[in-house]
XYZ file of N, CA and C in Angstrom:
423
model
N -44.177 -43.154 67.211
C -44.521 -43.875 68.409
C -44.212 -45.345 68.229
N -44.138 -45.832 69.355
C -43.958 -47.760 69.022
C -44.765 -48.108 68.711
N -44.916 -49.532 68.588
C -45.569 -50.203 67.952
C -46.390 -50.694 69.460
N -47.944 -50.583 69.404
C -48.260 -51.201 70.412
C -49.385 -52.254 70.413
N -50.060 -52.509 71.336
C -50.573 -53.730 71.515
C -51.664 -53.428 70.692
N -52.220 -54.351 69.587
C -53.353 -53.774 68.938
C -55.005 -53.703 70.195
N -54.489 -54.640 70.991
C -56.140 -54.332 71.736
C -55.124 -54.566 73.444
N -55.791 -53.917 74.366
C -55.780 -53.708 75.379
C -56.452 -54.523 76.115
N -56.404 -54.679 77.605
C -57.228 -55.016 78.334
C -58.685 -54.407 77.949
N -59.681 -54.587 78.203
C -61.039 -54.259 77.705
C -61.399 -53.194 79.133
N -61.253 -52.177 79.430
C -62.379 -51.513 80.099
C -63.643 -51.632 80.108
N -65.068 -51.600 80.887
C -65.960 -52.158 80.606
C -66.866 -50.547 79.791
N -67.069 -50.722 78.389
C -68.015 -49.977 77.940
C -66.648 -49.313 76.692
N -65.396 -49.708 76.788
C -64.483 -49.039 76.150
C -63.865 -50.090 74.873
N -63.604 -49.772 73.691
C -62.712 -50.482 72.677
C -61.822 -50.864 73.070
N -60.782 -49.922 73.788
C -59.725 -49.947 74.096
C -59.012 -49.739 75.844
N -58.458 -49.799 76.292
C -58.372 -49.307 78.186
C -57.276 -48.345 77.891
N -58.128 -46.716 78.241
C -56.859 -46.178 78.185
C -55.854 -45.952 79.333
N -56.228 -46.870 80.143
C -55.599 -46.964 81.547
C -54.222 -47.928 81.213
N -54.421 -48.778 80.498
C -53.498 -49.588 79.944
C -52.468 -49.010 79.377
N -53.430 -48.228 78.261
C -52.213 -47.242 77.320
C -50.894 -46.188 77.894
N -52.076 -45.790 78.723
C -51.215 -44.957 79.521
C -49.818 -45.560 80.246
N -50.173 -46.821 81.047
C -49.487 -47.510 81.963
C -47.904 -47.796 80.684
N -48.791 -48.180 79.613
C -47.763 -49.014 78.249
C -46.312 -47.749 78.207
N -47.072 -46.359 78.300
C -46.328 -45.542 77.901
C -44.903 -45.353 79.080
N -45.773 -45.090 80.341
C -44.992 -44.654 81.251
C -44.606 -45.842 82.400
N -44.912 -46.623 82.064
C -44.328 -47.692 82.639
C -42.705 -48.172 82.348
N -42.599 -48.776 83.616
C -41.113 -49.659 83.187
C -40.597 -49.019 84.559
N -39.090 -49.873 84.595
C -38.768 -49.642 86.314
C -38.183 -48.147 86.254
N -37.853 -47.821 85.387
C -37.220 -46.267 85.822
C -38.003 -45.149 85.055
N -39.013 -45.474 84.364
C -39.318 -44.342 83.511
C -40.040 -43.055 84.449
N -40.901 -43.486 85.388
C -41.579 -42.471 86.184
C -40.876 -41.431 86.962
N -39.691 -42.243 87.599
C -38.399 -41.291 88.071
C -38.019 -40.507 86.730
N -37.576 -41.147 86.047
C -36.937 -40.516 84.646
C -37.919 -39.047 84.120
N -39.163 -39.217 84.038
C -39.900 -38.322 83.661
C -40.079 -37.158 84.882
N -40.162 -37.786 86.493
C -40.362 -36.611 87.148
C -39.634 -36.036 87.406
N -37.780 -36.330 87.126
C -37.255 -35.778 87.291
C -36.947 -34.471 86.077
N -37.449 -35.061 84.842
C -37.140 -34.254 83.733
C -38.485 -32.868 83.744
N -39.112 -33.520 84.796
C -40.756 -31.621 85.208
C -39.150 -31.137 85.228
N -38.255 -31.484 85.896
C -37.628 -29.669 86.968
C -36.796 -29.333 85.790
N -36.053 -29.872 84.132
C -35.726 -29.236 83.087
C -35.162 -30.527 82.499
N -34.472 -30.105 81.509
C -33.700 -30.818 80.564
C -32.521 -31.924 81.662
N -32.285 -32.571 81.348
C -31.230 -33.314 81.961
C -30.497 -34.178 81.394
N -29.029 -34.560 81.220
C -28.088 -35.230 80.667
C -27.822 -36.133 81.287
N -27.362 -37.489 80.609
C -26.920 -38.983 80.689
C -26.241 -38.938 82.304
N -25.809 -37.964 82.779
C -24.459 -38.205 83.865
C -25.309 -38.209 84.916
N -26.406 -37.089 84.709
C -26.954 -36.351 85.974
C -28.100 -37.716 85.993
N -28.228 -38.572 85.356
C -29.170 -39.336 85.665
C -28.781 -40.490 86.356
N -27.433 -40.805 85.938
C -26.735 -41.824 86.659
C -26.412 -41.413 88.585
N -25.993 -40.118 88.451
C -25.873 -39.788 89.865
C -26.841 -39.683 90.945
N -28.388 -39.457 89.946
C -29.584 -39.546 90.611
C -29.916 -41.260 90.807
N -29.825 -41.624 90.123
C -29.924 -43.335 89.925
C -28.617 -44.228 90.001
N -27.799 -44.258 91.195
C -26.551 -44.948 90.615
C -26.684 -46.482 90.076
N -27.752 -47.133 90.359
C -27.666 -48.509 90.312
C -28.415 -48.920 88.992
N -28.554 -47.822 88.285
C -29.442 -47.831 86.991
C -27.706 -48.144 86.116
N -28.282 -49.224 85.133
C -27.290 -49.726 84.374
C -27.421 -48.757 82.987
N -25.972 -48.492 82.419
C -26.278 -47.034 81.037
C -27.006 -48.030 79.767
N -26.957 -49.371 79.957
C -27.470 -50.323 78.914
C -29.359 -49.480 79.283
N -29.736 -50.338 80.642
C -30.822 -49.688 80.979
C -31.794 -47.972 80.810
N -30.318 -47.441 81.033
C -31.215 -45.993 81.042
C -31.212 -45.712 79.677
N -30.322 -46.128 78.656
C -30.861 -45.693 77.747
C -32.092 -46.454 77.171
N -32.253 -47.188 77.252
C -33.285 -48.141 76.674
C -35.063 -47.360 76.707
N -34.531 -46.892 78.687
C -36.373 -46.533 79.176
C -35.907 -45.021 78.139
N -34.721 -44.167 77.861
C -35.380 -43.383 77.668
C -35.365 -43.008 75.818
N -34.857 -43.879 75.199
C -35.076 -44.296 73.745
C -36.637 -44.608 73.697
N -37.433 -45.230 74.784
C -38.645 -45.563 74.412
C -39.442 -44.571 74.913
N -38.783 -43.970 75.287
C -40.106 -42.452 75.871
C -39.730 -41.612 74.660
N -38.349 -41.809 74.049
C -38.228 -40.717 72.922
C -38.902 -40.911 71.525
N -39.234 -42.365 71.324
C -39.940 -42.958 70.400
C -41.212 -42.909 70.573
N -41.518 -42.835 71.893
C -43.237 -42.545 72.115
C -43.361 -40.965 71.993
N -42.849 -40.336 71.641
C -42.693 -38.622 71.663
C -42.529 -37.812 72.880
N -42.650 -38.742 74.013
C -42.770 -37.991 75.162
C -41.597 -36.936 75.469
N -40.148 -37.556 75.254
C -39.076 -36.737 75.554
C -38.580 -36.517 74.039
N -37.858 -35.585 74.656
C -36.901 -35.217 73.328
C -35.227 -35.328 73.758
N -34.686 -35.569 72.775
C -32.988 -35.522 72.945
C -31.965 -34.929 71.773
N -31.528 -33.810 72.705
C -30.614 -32.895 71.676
C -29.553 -33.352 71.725
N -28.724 -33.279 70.975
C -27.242 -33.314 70.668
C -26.827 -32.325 70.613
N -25.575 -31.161 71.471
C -25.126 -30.632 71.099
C -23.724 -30.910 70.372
N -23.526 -30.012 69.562
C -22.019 -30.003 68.584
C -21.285 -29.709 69.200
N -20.611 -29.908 70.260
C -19.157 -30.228 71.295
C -18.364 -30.811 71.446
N -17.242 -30.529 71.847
C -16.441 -31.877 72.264
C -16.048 -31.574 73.734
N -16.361 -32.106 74.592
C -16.822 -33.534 74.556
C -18.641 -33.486 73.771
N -18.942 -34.063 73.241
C -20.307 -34.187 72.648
C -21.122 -34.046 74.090
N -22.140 -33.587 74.133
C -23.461 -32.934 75.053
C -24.648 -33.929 74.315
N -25.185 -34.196 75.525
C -26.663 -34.885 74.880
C -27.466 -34.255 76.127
N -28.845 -33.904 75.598
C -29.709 -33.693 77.212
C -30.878 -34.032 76.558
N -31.827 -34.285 77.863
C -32.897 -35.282 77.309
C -33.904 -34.167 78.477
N -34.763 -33.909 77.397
C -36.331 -32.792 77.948
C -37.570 -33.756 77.826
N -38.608 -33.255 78.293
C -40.244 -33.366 78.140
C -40.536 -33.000 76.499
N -41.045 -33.243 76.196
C -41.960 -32.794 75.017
C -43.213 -32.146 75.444
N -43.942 -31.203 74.378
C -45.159 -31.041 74.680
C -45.741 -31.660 75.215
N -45.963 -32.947 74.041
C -47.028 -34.052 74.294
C -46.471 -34.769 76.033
N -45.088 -34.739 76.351
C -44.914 -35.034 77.713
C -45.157 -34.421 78.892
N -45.425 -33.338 78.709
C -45.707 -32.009 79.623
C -47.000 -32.634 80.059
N -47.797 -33.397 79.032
C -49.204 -33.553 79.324
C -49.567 -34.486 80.523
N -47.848 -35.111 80.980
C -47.830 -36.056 81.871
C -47.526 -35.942 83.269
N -47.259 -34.326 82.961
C -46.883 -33.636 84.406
C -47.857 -34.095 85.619
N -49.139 -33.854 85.427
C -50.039 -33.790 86.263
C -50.350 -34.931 87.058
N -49.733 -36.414 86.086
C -50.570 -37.970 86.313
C -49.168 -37.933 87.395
N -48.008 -37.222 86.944
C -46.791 -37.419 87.943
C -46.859 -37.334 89.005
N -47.088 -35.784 89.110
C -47.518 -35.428 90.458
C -48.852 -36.014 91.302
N -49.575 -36.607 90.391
C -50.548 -36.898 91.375
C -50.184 -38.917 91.767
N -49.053 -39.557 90.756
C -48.472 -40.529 91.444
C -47.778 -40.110 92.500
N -46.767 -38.898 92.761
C -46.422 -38.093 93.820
C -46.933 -38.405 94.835
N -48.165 -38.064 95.269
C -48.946 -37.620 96.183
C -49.474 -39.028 96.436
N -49.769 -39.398 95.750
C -50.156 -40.702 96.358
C -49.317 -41.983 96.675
N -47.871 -41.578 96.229
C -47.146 -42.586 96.699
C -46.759 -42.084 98.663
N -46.920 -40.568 98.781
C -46.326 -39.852 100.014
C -47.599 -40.152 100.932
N -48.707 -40.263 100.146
C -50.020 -40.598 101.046
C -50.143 -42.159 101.551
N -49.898 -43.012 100.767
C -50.077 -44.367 101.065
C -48.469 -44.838 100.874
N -47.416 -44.356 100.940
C -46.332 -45.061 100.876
C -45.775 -46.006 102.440
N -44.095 -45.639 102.621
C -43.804 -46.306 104.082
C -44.340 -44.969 105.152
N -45.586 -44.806 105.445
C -45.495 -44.096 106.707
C -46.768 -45.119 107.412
N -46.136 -45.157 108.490
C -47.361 -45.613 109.737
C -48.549 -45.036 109.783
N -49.269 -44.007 108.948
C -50.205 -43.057 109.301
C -50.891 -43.291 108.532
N -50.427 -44.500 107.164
C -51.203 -44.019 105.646
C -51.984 -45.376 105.425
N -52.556 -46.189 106.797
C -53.007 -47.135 106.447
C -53.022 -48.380 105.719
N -51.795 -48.084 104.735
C -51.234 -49.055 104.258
C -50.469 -50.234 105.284
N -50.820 -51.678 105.481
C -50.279 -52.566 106.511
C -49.223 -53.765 106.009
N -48.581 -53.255 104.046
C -48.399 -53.858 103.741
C -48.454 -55.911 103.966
N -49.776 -56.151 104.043
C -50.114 -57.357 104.155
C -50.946 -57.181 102.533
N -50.947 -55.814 101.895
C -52.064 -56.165 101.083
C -53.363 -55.771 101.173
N -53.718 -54.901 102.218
C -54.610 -54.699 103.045
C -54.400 -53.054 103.375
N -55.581 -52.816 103.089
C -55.540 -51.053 103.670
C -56.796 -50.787 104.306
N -56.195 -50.196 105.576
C -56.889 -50.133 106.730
C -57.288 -48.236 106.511
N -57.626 -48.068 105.750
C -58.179 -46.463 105.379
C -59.709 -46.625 104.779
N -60.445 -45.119 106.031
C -61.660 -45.270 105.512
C -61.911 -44.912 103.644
N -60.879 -43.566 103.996
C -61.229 -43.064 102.345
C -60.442 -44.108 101.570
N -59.507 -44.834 101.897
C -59.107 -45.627 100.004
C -60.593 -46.943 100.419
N -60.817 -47.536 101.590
C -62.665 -48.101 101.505
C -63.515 -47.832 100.930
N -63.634 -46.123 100.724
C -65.067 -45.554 100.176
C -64.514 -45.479 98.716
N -63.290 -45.321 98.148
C -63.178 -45.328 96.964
C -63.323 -46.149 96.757
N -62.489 -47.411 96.770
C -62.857 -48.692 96.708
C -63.923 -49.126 96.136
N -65.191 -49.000 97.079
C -66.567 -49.736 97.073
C -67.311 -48.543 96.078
N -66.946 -46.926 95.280
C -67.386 -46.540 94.948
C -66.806 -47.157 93.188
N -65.660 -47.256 93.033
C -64.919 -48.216 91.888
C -65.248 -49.441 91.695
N -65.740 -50.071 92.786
C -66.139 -51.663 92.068
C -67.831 -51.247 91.695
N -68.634 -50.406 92.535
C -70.031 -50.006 91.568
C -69.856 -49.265 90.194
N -68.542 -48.917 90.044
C -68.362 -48.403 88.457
C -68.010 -49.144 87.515
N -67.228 -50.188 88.199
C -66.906 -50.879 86.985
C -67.811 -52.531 86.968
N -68.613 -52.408 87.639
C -69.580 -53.959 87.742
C -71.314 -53.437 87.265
């Protein structure tokens, strides 16, 4: 795994924030695409560029050298010519399926639709993200 931050933001009651950790892992501008696209299987250098054209190959390899160093993905080499590389989930990445899909869902719930209360001013005009809201600041105060 990399080398990471020895202390985190402080969660209140926690050593460490594993909200942070998490973010450390799967963060960065392409990694979340990168990973949800790798739920549906293995996928190679080309097929990522065609999904991403504006992703630079300096770039994609970088996010996904650091997901391969954090264990999340794995990357085979096959013995070919032309040489084959494809880049999978790992176990330990599989474990990330779920946080995916449920960024999924909540980007389709509060993303660009007129319906999702979001007024991009910064401001969300939704009762339920309100009641979460005011139920999250009594958790963490």
């Amino acid at each position: 795994m990399r080398d990471r931050k020895s202390t985190y933001g402080k969660c209140p009651g926690e050593e460490s924030c594993p909200v942070e950790f998490t973010l450390d892992i799967i963060g960065g501008k392409w990694k979340g695409m990168l990973l949800y696209h790798m739920i549906e299987g293995p996928k190679r250098s080309s097929e990522f560029r065609r999904l991403f054209p504006t992703i630079t190959q300096r770039m994609l390899t970088l996010q996904l050298r650091q997901l391969e160093e954090d264990g999340i993905v794995h990357r085979e080499v096959f013995q070919q010519v032309p040489p084959k590389v494809e880049y999978s989930l790992t176990a330990f990445g599989r474990t990330l399926e779920p946080i995916i899909d449920s960024m999924k869902t909540w980007g389709e719930t509060y993303g660009n639709d007129s319906t999702s209360g979001w007024t991009g001013s910064g401001e969300v005009e939704s009762d339920l993200y309100n009641e979460r809201r005011t139920a999250s600041n009594h958790r963490y105060s």
